[in-house]
Amino acid sequence: MSASKKKELSYRLPEEFQVFGFSKDLLAWYDSQKRDLPWRINRDPYRVWVSEIMLQQTRVETVKPYYQNFMEKFPTVEALADAPEDEVLKAWEGLGYYSRVRNLQAAAREVKASYGGVVPDTPEEISKLKGIGPYTAGAILSIAYEKPEPAVDGNVMRVFSRLLLMDDDIAKPATRIKLEHLIRQVIPEGRAGDFNQALMELGALVCVPRTPQCLTCPVFDYCLARREGVQEELPVKGKAKAPRPVTYLVAVIRKGDQVLIHKRPEKGLLAGMWEFPMVETDEIKWAEDVLPDQIAQRYGVELLVEKPLAQIQHTFSHLQWTLHVYLCEATGQEDLASTVRYVRTDELEQFTFSVAHHKIIEALRLASS
């Protein structure tokens, strides 16, 4: 295909998308094949909103039980707005990306205060809410309110990159904007929400990243990448920067049947969550010397390092943690920092820990059994 033809397709959909009913074919497939998901029970904008925030960077099967539990605890905007933050974080525990739920609660409080508890139904107003970007705004407006707004996520970018044989880098914001313009041309009147969900469903079930199931695709006939045999080469995506490696020594400090836990600062990574005391270091082999000195300075606890407990890796979008975890025993005098406290091991489940520190709790339980 010539460069000029590709440029034309980048800004205007091929005629057959309109003439032969791309939207009609896609929706017929969706109506017969769509998954039974808990957030599709109704079109309550709050329920749609919560589901879309949970589904960011998280698999559908993982989200299902979290979503049901969250909606039971916080069934309305007002319930979420009024809830203590610790309870909200606990309900989110294990999903990761905790800034998402903090933004969700902050936005719920704004909706309660400024919109009487009703989620706004215009792009201008809904986009003002914390944590709601172009995709989430489009999803809520189309699914809950049937507004003809595109909702362009990774699945949709992959689908349309293949359909139109686009070699634009989907990691670039300009590509998303271009795709929004293209998709607006085929959003059917009165079924905007189903259309957007159908595109997402197609990307999740058929037009998958590797080995797309072209022979079962309901829009097979429209796909230019399939005609050229290059569907597995698309989309084009620039490589993200590799996460920065960081190494920590972690002290699980026991005193009788209690262990010491620390609350992280209220801003930054994993804000306000609990953890076992950690010390960033390059000197793993000197843990027995480094930990007692650093823990005493930072947390006000004298300790004796007993033995290694576990080694755990956890990757964030920008960081890769390697945690070298040691069982320790509290000794001597204590002048505890205000951010730490002793709790019984059977009380740990009452506090919100990150995934990495949940693995430490599990290792502690196995070591104690």
mmCIF file of C-alpha atoms in Angstrom:
data_model
loop_
_atom_site.group_PDB
_atom_site.id
_atom_site.type_symbol
_atom_site.label_atom_id
_atom_site.label_comp_id
_atom_site.label_asym_id
_atom_site.label_seq_id
_atom_site.Cartn_x
_atom_site.Cartn_y
_atom_site.Cartn_z
ATOM 1 C CA MET A 1 0.000 0.000 0.000
ATOM 2 C CA SER A 2 1.352 3.433 -0.969
ATOM 3 C CA ALA A 3 2.355 6.054 1.603
ATOM 4 C CA SER A 4 -0.280 8.457 0.260
ATOM 5 C CA LYS A 5 -3.008 5.833 0.652
ATOM 6 C CA LYS A 6 -1.932 5.126 4.239
ATOM 7 C CA LYS A 7 -2.072 8.836 5.058
ATOM 8 C CA GLU A 8 -5.568 9.083 3.653
ATOM 9 C CA LEU A 9 -6.739 6.113 5.743
ATOM 10 C CA SER A 10 -5.219 7.665 8.844
ATOM 11 C CA TYR A 11 -7.729 10.513 8.739
ATOM 12 C CA ARG A 12 -10.753 9.071 6.965
ATOM 13 C CA LEU A 13 -12.211 5.598 7.278
ATOM 14 C CA PRO A 14 -12.429 3.479 4.121
ATOM 15 C CA GLU A 15 -15.797 3.763 2.417
ATOM 16 C CA GLU A 16 -16.695 0.124 3.042
ATOM 17 C CA PHE A 17 -16.844 0.792 6.801
ATOM 18 C CA GLN A 18 -19.948 2.882 6.154
ATOM 19 C CA VAL A 19 -21.397 1.229 3.071
ATOM 20 C CA PHE A 20 -21.181 -2.361 4.291
ATOM 21 C CA GLY A 21 -22.063 -1.743 7.920
ATOM 22 C CA PHE A 22 -18.951 -2.270 10.066
ATOM 23 C CA SER A 23 -20.819 -1.196 13.202
ATOM 24 C CA LYS A 24 -23.774 -3.457 12.424
ATOM 25 C CA ASP A 25 -21.547 -6.515 11.960
ATOM 26 C CA LEU A 26 -19.583 -5.774 15.122
ATOM 27 C CA LEU A 27 -22.692 -5.243 17.248
ATOM 28 C CA ALA A 28 -24.371 -8.414 15.957
ATOM 29 C CA TRP A 29 -21.340 -10.374 17.142
ATOM 30 C CA TYR A 30 -21.274 -8.548 20.488
ATOM 31 C CA ASP A 31 -24.960 -9.181 21.139
ATOM 32 C CA SER A 32 -24.429 -12.922 20.749
ATOM 33 C CA GLN A 33 -20.956 -13.323 22.280
ATOM 34 C CA LYS A 34 -20.505 -10.708 25.013
ATOM 35 C CA ARG A 35 -19.321 -11.922 28.382
ATOM 36 C CA ASP A 36 -21.544 -11.858 31.452
ATOM 37 C CA LEU A 37 -19.672 -9.359 33.644
ATOM 38 C CA PRO A 38 -20.862 -7.898 36.980
ATOM 39 C CA TRP A 39 -20.519 -4.278 35.821
ATOM 40 C CA ARG A 40 -22.852 -4.938 32.901
ATOM 41 C CA ILE A 41 -25.858 -5.577 35.144
ATOM 42 C CA ASN A 42 -27.043 -2.024 34.537
ATOM 43 C CA ARG A 43 -25.783 1.316 33.230
ATOM 44 C CA ASP A 44 -25.447 3.135 36.526
ATOM 45 C CA PRO A 45 -22.672 5.669 35.782
ATOM 46 C CA TYR A 46 -21.074 5.129 39.198
ATOM 47 C CA ARG A 47 -20.867 1.361 38.658
ATOM 48 C CA VAL A 48 -19.429 1.898 35.173
ATOM 49 C CA TRP A 49 -16.918 4.372 36.578
ATOM 50 C CA VAL A 50 -15.674 2.019 39.309
ATOM 51 C CA SER A 51 -15.312 -0.853 36.851
ATOM 52 C CA GLU A 52 -13.309 1.230 34.388
ATOM 53 C CA ILE A 53 -10.903 2.421 37.073
ATOM 54 C CA MET A 54 -10.420 -1.141 38.341
ATOM 55 C CA LEU A 55 -9.866 -2.522 34.845
ATOM 56 C CA GLN A 56 -7.000 -0.158 34.097
ATOM 57 C CA GLN A 57 -3.864 -2.330 33.899
ATOM 58 C CA THR A 58 -5.704 -5.265 35.526
ATOM 59 C CA ARG A 59 -7.186 -8.451 34.034
ATOM 60 C CA VAL A 60 -10.959 -8.927 33.936
ATOM 61 C CA GLU A 61 -10.905 -12.182 35.925
ATOM 62 C CA THR A 62 -8.831 -10.522 38.644
ATOM 63 C CA VAL A 63 -11.212 -7.570 38.870
ATOM 64 C CA LYS A 64 -14.488 -9.511 39.207
ATOM 65 C CA PRO A 65 -14.339 -10.411 42.936
ATOM 66 C CA TYR A 66 -12.808 -7.060 43.860
ATOM 67 C CA TYR A 67 -15.552 -5.220 42.015
ATOM 68 C CA GLN A 68 -18.345 -7.162 43.689
ATOM 69 C CA ASN A 69 -16.815 -6.654 47.142
ATOM 70 C CA PHE A 70 -16.192 -2.947 46.501
ATOM 71 C CA MET A 71 -19.740 -2.322 45.318
ATOM 72 C CA GLU A 72 -21.160 -4.113 48.363
ATOM 73 C CA LYS A 73 -19.115 -1.887 50.666
ATOM 74 C CA PHE A 74 -19.557 1.356 48.705
ATOM 75 C CA PRO A 75 -22.732 1.004 46.599
ATOM 76 C CA THR A 76 -23.144 4.705 45.788
ATOM 77 C CA VAL A 77 -21.055 7.784 45.116
ATOM 78 C CA GLU A 78 -22.035 9.105 48.528
ATOM 79 C CA ALA A 79 -20.983 5.887 50.292
ATOM 80 C CA LEU A 80 -17.546 6.047 48.714
ATOM 81 C CA ALA A 81 -17.190 9.770 49.360
ATOM 82 C CA ASP A 82 -18.028 9.349 53.063
ATOM 83 C CA ALA A 83 -15.948 6.217 53.732
ATOM 84 C CA PRO A 84 -12.692 6.367 55.739
ATOM 85 C CA GLU A 85 -9.707 6.143 53.403
ATOM 86 C CA ASP A 86 -8.275 3.131 55.247
ATOM 87 C CA GLU A 87 -11.473 1.163 54.520
ATOM 88 C CA VAL A 88 -11.331 2.093 50.850
ATOM 89 C CA LEU A 89 -7.658 1.104 50.570
ATOM 90 C CA LYS A 90 -8.389 -2.195 52.301
ATOM 91 C CA ALA A 91 -11.149 -2.980 49.775
ATOM 92 C CA TRP A 92 -8.668 -2.228 46.971
ATOM 93 C CA GLU A 93 -5.826 -4.221 48.551
ATOM 94 C CA GLY A 94 -4.205 -6.528 46.010
ATOM 95 C CA LEU A 95 -5.280 -4.623 42.888
ATOM 96 C CA GLY A 96 -2.227 -2.367 42.998
ATOM 97 C CA TYR A 97 -1.838 1.114 41.518
ATOM 98 C CA TYR A 98 -3.319 2.611 44.677
ATOM 99 C CA SER A 99 -3.297 6.143 43.301
ATOM 100 C CA ARG A 100 -6.259 5.016 41.188
ATOM 101 C CA VAL A 101 -8.502 4.413 44.177
ATOM 102 C CA ARG A 102 -7.330 7.563 45.961
ATOM 103 C CA ASN A 103 -8.228 9.572 42.881
ATOM 104 C CA LEU A 104 -11.535 7.705 42.631
ATOM 105 C CA GLN A 105 -12.483 8.623 46.186
ATOM 106 C CA ALA A 106 -11.361 12.237 45.747
ATOM 107 C CA ALA A 107 -13.477 12.472 42.597
ATOM 108 C CA ALA A 108 -16.454 10.872 44.362
ATOM 109 C CA ARG A 109 -16.220 13.566 47.026
ATOM 110 C CA GLU A 110 -16.196 16.197 44.268
ATOM 111 C CA VAL A 111 -19.251 14.614 42.625
ATOM 112 C CA LYS A 112 -21.078 14.628 45.958
ATOM 113 C CA ALA A 113 -20.120 18.225 46.742
ATOM 114 C CA SER A 114 -20.516 19.812 43.309
ATOM 115 C CA TYR A 115 -22.975 17.609 41.408
ATOM 116 C CA GLY A 116 -25.329 16.341 44.098
ATOM 117 C CA GLY A 117 -23.964 12.818 43.840
ATOM 118 C CA VAL A 118 -24.761 12.535 40.114
ATOM 119 C CA VAL A 119 -21.827 11.698 37.824
ATOM 120 C CA PRO A 120 -21.554 14.471 35.190
ATOM 121 C CA ASP A 121 -22.745 13.626 31.677
ATOM 122 C CA THR A 122 -20.662 16.014 29.570
ATOM 123 C CA PRO A 123 -17.042 15.630 28.416
ATOM 124 C CA GLU A 124 -16.150 19.032 29.834
ATOM 125 C CA GLU A 125 -17.444 18.339 33.354
ATOM 126 C CA ILE A 126 -16.497 14.690 33.739
ATOM 127 C CA SER A 127 -12.939 15.350 32.545
ATOM 128 C CA LYS A 128 -12.429 17.755 35.441
ATOM 129 C CA LEU A 129 -12.710 14.898 37.944
ATOM 130 C CA LYS A 130 -9.498 13.543 39.380
ATOM 131 C CA GLY A 131 -8.252 10.372 37.722
ATOM 132 C CA ILE A 132 -10.576 10.546 34.713
ATOM 133 C CA GLY A 133 -8.682 10.757 31.438
ATOM 134 C CA PRO A 134 -9.973 10.635 27.859
ATOM 135 C CA TYR A 135 -10.557 6.870 27.812
ATOM 136 C CA THR A 136 -12.416 6.690 31.126
ATOM 137 C CA ALA A 137 -14.495 9.750 30.252
ATOM 138 C CA GLY A 138 -15.470 8.208 26.910
ATOM 139 C CA ALA A 139 -16.337 4.874 28.512
ATOM 140 C CA ILE A 140 -18.592 6.406 31.183
ATOM 141 C CA LEU A 141 -20.287 8.848 28.827
ATOM 142 C CA SER A 142 -20.990 6.227 26.170
ATOM 143 C CA ILE A 143 -21.910 3.248 28.365
ATOM 144 C CA ALA A 144 -23.913 5.103 31.025
ATOM 145 C CA TYR A 145 -25.297 8.008 29.022
ATOM 146 C CA GLU A 146 -25.155 6.810 25.366
ATOM 147 C CA LYS A 147 -23.124 9.844 24.395
ATOM 148 C CA PRO A 148 -21.351 9.273 21.041
ATOM 149 C CA GLU A 149 -17.895 9.495 22.598
ATOM 150 C CA PRO A 150 -15.014 7.135 21.698
ATOM 151 C CA ALA A 151 -13.272 5.114 24.419
ATOM 152 C CA VAL A 152 -9.829 4.283 23.096
ATOM 153 C CA ASP A 153 -7.841 1.862 25.258
ATOM 154 C CA GLY A 154 -5.045 -0.546 24.354
ATOM 155 C CA ASN A 155 -7.441 -3.143 22.963
ATOM 156 C CA VAL A 156 -9.136 -0.599 20.717
ATOM 157 C CA MET A 157 -5.838 0.811 19.477
ATOM 158 C CA ARG A 158 -4.696 -2.685 18.546
ATOM 159 C CA VAL A 159 -7.948 -3.472 16.730
ATOM 160 C CA PHE A 160 -7.967 -0.288 14.664
ATOM 161 C CA SER A 161 -4.241 -0.386 13.959
ATOM 162 C CA ARG A 162 -4.845 -3.744 12.287
ATOM 163 C CA LEU A 163 -8.110 -2.817 10.630
ATOM 164 C CA LEU A 164 -6.558 0.241 8.972
ATOM 165 C CA LEU A 165 -3.002 -1.046 8.564
ATOM 166 C CA MET A 166 -1.738 1.843 10.668
ATOM 167 C CA ASP A 167 1.944 2.016 11.527
ATOM 168 C CA ASP A 168 1.538 4.930 13.950
ATOM 169 C CA ASP A 169 3.174 4.341 17.348
ATOM 170 C CA ILE A 170 0.300 3.675 19.755
ATOM 171 C CA ALA A 171 2.461 4.801 22.675
ATOM 172 C CA LYS A 172 2.204 8.381 21.367
ATOM 173 C CA PRO A 173 -0.742 10.583 22.432
ATOM 174 C CA ALA A 174 -1.195 11.811 18.856
ATOM 175 C CA THR A 175 -2.112 8.282 17.765
ATOM 176 C CA ARG A 176 -4.891 8.034 20.327
ATOM 177 C CA ILE A 177 -6.269 11.399 19.204
ATOM 178 C CA LYS A 178 -6.224 10.248 15.577
ATOM 179 C CA LEU A 179 -8.025 7.024 16.474
ATOM 180 C CA GLU A 180 -10.662 8.925 18.423
ATOM 181 C CA HIS A 181 -11.343 10.961 15.289
ATOM 182 C CA LEU A 182 -11.658 7.812 13.174
ATOM 183 C CA ILE A 183 -13.886 5.931 15.595
ATOM 184 C CA ARG A 184 -16.320 8.833 15.918
ATOM 185 C CA GLN A 185 -17.163 8.250 12.259
ATOM 186 C CA VAL A 186 -18.716 4.829 12.948
ATOM 187 C CA ILE A 187 -20.266 5.128 16.430
ATOM 188 C CA PRO A 188 -23.909 4.162 15.838
ATOM 189 C CA GLU A 189 -26.650 6.402 17.136
ATOM 190 C CA GLY A 190 -28.276 5.017 20.281
ATOM 191 C CA ARG A 191 -25.699 2.242 20.824
ATOM 192 C CA ALA A 192 -22.503 4.107 21.596
ATOM 193 C CA GLY A 193 -21.930 2.178 24.812
ATOM 194 C CA ASP A 194 -22.412 -1.221 23.232
ATOM 195 C CA PHE A 195 -20.217 -0.235 20.300
ATOM 196 C CA ASN A 196 -17.320 0.796 22.542
ATOM 197 C CA GLN A 197 -17.690 -2.322 24.643
ATOM 198 C CA ALA A 198 -17.824 -4.429 21.492
ATOM 199 C CA LEU A 199 -14.497 -2.997 20.334
ATOM 200 C CA MET A 200 -12.961 -3.725 23.725
ATOM 201 C CA GLU A 201 -14.444 -7.231 23.704
ATOM 202 C CA LEU A 202 -13.100 -7.876 20.216
ATOM 203 C CA GLY A 203 -9.619 -6.877 21.322
ATOM 204 C CA ALA A 204 -9.823 -8.986 24.460
ATOM 205 C CA LEU A 205 -11.226 -12.169 22.905
ATOM 206 C CA VAL A 206 -10.387 -12.239 19.184
ATOM 207 C CA CYS A 207 -7.968 -9.546 18.038
ATOM 208 C CA VAL A 208 -5.511 -10.501 20.773
ATOM 209 C CA PRO A 209 -1.889 -9.316 20.933
ATOM 210 C CA ARG A 210 -0.341 -12.575 19.756
ATOM 211 C CA THR A 211 -1.902 -15.006 17.284
ATOM 212 C CA PRO A 212 -5.120 -13.063 16.580
ATOM 213 C CA GLN A 213 -8.094 -15.314 15.807
ATOM 214 C CA CYS A 214 -8.781 -13.824 12.373
ATOM 215 C CA LEU A 215 -10.965 -16.671 11.083
ATOM 216 C CA THR A 216 -13.526 -16.084 13.857
ATOM 217 C CA CYS A 217 -13.409 -12.283 13.635
ATOM 218 C CA PRO A 218 -16.808 -10.677 12.901
ATOM 219 C CA VAL A 219 -15.118 -7.810 11.006
ATOM 220 C CA PHE A 220 -12.668 -10.033 9.096
ATOM 221 C CA ASP A 221 -13.664 -8.522 5.748
ATOM 222 C CA TYR A 222 -12.722 -4.987 6.782
ATOM 223 C CA CYS A 223 -9.206 -5.744 8.054
ATOM 224 C CA LEU A 224 -6.443 -4.349 5.852
ATOM 225 C CA ALA A 225 -3.655 -5.903 7.945
ATOM 226 C CA ARG A 226 -5.230 -9.337 7.482
ATOM 227 C CA ARG A 227 -5.382 -8.803 3.707
ATOM 228 C CA GLU A 228 -1.666 -7.999 3.713
ATOM 229 C CA GLY A 229 -0.859 -10.841 6.136
ATOM 230 C CA VAL A 230 0.791 -8.536 8.671
ATOM 231 C CA GLN A 231 -1.776 -8.621 11.486
ATOM 232 C CA GLU A 232 0.739 -10.073 13.953
ATOM 233 C CA GLU A 233 3.189 -7.245 13.249
ATOM 234 C CA LEU A 234 0.740 -4.579 14.419
ATOM 235 C CA PRO A 235 0.295 -2.429 16.366
ATOM 236 C CA VAL A 236 3.576 -0.531 16.462
ATOM 237 C CA LYS A 237 4.473 0.407 20.010
ATOM 238 C CA GLY A 238 7.588 2.192 21.203
ATOM 239 C CA LYS A 239 9.435 0.489 24.025
ATOM 240 C CA ALA A 240 8.821 1.858 27.482
ATOM 241 C CA LYS A 241 11.741 2.736 29.708
ATOM 242 C CA ALA A 242 12.839 -0.280 31.751
ATOM 243 C CA PRO A 243 11.933 -0.130 35.461
ATOM 244 C CA ARG A 244 14.784 1.078 37.672
ATOM 245 C CA PRO A 245 16.072 -1.697 39.966
ATOM 246 C CA VAL A 246 16.068 -0.932 43.700
ATOM 247 C CA THR A 247 17.260 -3.285 46.444
ATOM 248 C CA TYR A 248 15.977 -3.238 50.015
ATOM 249 C CA LEU A 249 16.743 -5.011 53.238
ATOM 250 C CA VAL A 250 13.487 -5.732 55.066
ATOM 251 C CA ALA A 251 13.283 -6.410 58.798
ATOM 252 C CA VAL A 252 10.466 -8.540 60.195
ATOM 253 C CA ILE A 253 11.003 -7.556 63.828
ATOM 254 C CA ARG A 254 9.379 -9.844 66.374
ATOM 255 C CA LYS A 255 8.674 -9.156 70.032
ATOM 256 C CA GLY A 256 6.800 -12.041 71.580
ATOM 257 C CA ASP A 257 3.725 -12.676 69.425
ATOM 258 C CA GLN A 258 3.928 -9.205 67.887
ATOM 259 C CA VAL A 259 5.700 -7.762 64.840
ATOM 260 C CA LEU A 260 6.620 -4.194 64.013
ATOM 261 C CA ILE A 261 4.927 -2.490 61.064
ATOM 262 C CA HIS A 262 5.454 0.928 59.540
ATOM 263 C CA LYS A 263 3.002 3.287 57.819
ATOM 264 C CA ARG A 264 4.283 4.887 54.625
ATOM 265 C CA PRO A 265 3.983 8.663 54.050
ATOM 266 C CA GLU A 266 0.627 10.035 52.897
ATOM 267 C CA LYS A 267 2.061 11.022 49.521
ATOM 268 C CA GLY A 268 4.110 9.117 46.983
ATOM 269 C CA LEU A 269 4.371 5.437 46.084
ATOM 270 C CA LEU A 270 1.967 3.203 48.079
ATOM 271 C CA ALA A 271 0.967 6.257 50.122
ATOM 272 C CA GLY A 272 -0.509 5.547 53.530
ATOM 273 C CA MET A 273 -0.074 1.786 53.297
ATOM 274 C CA TRP A 274 1.582 -0.446 55.890
ATOM 275 C CA GLU A 275 4.809 -2.390 55.475
ATOM 276 C CA PHE A 276 7.640 -4.010 57.376
ATOM 277 C CA PRO A 277 10.567 -1.639 57.948
ATOM 278 C CA MET A 278 12.772 -1.361 54.853
ATOM 279 C CA VAL A 279 16.228 0.022 54.165
ATOM 280 C CA GLU A 280 17.479 0.709 50.642
ATOM 281 C CA THR A 281 20.996 -0.666 50.204
ATOM 282 C CA ASP A 282 23.627 -2.112 47.912
ATOM 283 C CA GLU A 283 25.277 -4.051 50.747
ATOM 284 C CA ILE A 284 23.260 -7.259 50.930
ATOM 285 C CA LYS A 285 26.146 -9.305 52.289
ATOM 286 C CA TRP A 286 26.418 -6.981 55.295
ATOM 287 C CA ALA A 287 22.738 -7.191 56.283
ATOM 288 C CA GLU A 288 23.586 -8.218 59.859
ATOM 289 C CA ASP A 289 25.515 -4.955 60.271
ATOM 290 C CA VAL A 290 23.425 -2.611 58.114
ATOM 291 C CA LEU A 291 19.963 -3.483 59.428
ATOM 292 C CA PRO A 292 20.503 -2.939 63.195
ATOM 293 C CA ASP A 293 22.128 0.452 62.664
ATOM 294 C CA GLN A 294 19.649 1.742 60.074
ATOM 295 C CA ILE A 295 16.522 0.433 61.810
ATOM 296 C CA ALA A 296 17.600 1.962 65.113
ATOM 297 C CA GLN A 297 18.157 5.353 63.440
ATOM 298 C CA ARG A 298 14.958 5.387 61.401
ATOM 299 C CA TYR A 299 12.450 3.546 63.566
ATOM 300 C CA GLY A 300 13.845 3.693 67.103
ATOM 301 C CA VAL A 301 14.165 -0.067 67.559
ATOM 302 C CA GLU A 302 17.253 -2.059 68.524
ATOM 303 C CA LEU A 303 17.308 -5.511 66.975
ATOM 304 C CA LEU A 304 19.254 -8.675 66.380
ATOM 305 C CA VAL A 305 19.189 -10.200 62.882
ATOM 306 C CA GLU A 306 18.330 -13.886 63.247
ATOM 307 C CA LYS A 307 18.146 -15.392 59.752
ATOM 308 C CA PRO A 308 16.959 -14.781 56.180
ATOM 309 C CA LEU A 309 13.212 -15.263 55.662
ATOM 310 C CA ALA A 310 12.595 -14.677 51.953
ATOM 311 C CA GLN A 311 13.714 -12.912 48.798
ATOM 312 C CA ILE A 312 10.918 -11.220 46.888
ATOM 313 C CA GLN A 313 10.763 -9.299 43.630
ATOM 314 C CA HIS A 314 7.984 -6.933 42.670
ATOM 315 C CA THR A 315 7.805 -4.729 39.578
ATOM 316 C CA PHE A 316 6.039 -1.391 39.321
ATOM 317 C CA SER A 317 5.744 0.560 36.084
ATOM 318 C CA HIS A 318 8.909 2.512 36.909
ATOM 319 C CA LEU A 319 10.634 0.488 39.638
ATOM 320 C CA GLN A 320 11.677 -3.102 40.242
ATOM 321 C CA TRP A 321 11.980 -3.960 43.906
ATOM 322 C CA THR A 322 14.194 -6.758 45.169
ATOM 323 C CA LEU A 323 13.457 -7.354 48.845
ATOM 324 C CA HIS A 324 15.883 -9.351 50.998
ATOM 325 C CA VAL A 325 13.790 -10.173 54.057
ATOM 326 C CA TYR A 326 15.242 -11.105 57.454
ATOM 327 C CA LEU A 327 13.668 -12.359 60.651
ATOM 328 C CA CYS A 328 14.800 -10.150 63.507
ATOM 329 C CA GLU A 329 14.299 -10.000 67.258
ATOM 330 C CA ALA A 330 13.686 -6.725 69.116
ATOM 331 C CA THR A 331 16.250 -6.140 71.866
ATOM 332 C CA GLY A 332 17.115 -3.382 74.299
ATOM 333 C CA GLN A 333 15.502 0.012 74.694
ATOM 334 C CA GLU A 334 12.966 1.428 72.237
ATOM 335 C CA ASP A 335 12.045 4.948 71.213
ATOM 336 C CA LEU A 336 9.494 4.158 68.529
ATOM 337 C CA ALA A 337 8.922 6.545 65.662
ATOM 338 C CA SER A 338 5.358 7.849 65.337
ATOM 339 C CA THR A 339 4.849 5.881 62.099
ATOM 340 C CA VAL A 340 5.473 2.427 63.582
ATOM 341 C CA ARG A 341 3.567 0.135 65.899
ATOM 342 C CA TYR A 342 3.598 -3.425 67.158
ATOM 343 C CA VAL A 343 0.664 -5.656 66.241
ATOM 344 C CA ARG A 344 -0.055 -9.323 66.780
ATOM 345 C CA THR A 345 0.537 -11.483 63.720
ATOM 346 C CA ASP A 346 -3.146 -12.460 63.683
ATOM 347 C CA GLU A 347 -4.025 -8.737 63.404
ATOM 348 C CA LEU A 348 -1.995 -8.119 60.235
ATOM 349 C CA GLU A 349 -4.990 -8.778 57.981
ATOM 350 C CA GLN A 350 -6.693 -5.693 59.419
ATOM 351 C CA PHE A 351 -4.082 -3.444 57.796
ATOM 352 C CA THR A 352 -3.558 -2.606 54.141
ATOM 353 C CA PHE A 353 -0.267 -3.948 52.735
ATOM 354 C CA SER A 354 1.120 -3.915 49.210
ATOM 355 C CA VAL A 355 1.373 -7.151 47.223
ATOM 356 C CA ALA A 356 5.092 -7.433 47.957
ATOM 357 C CA HIS A 357 4.562 -7.206 51.709
ATOM 358 C CA HIS A 358 1.658 -9.640 51.578
ATOM 359 C CA LYS A 359 4.200 -12.142 50.272
ATOM 360 C CA ILE A 360 6.327 -11.413 53.332
ATOM 361 C CA ILE A 361 3.339 -12.061 55.602
ATOM 362 C CA GLU A 362 2.788 -15.386 53.851
ATOM 363 C CA ALA A 363 6.470 -16.294 54.256
ATOM 364 C CA LEU A 364 6.233 -15.415 57.965
ATOM 365 C CA ARG A 365 3.191 -17.641 58.383
ATOM 366 C CA LEU A 366 4.912 -20.552 56.674
ATOM 367 C CA ALA A 367 7.995 -20.077 58.839
ATOM 368 C CA SER A 368 5.848 -20.053 61.988
ATOM 369 C CA SER A 369 3.805 -23.154 61.114
#
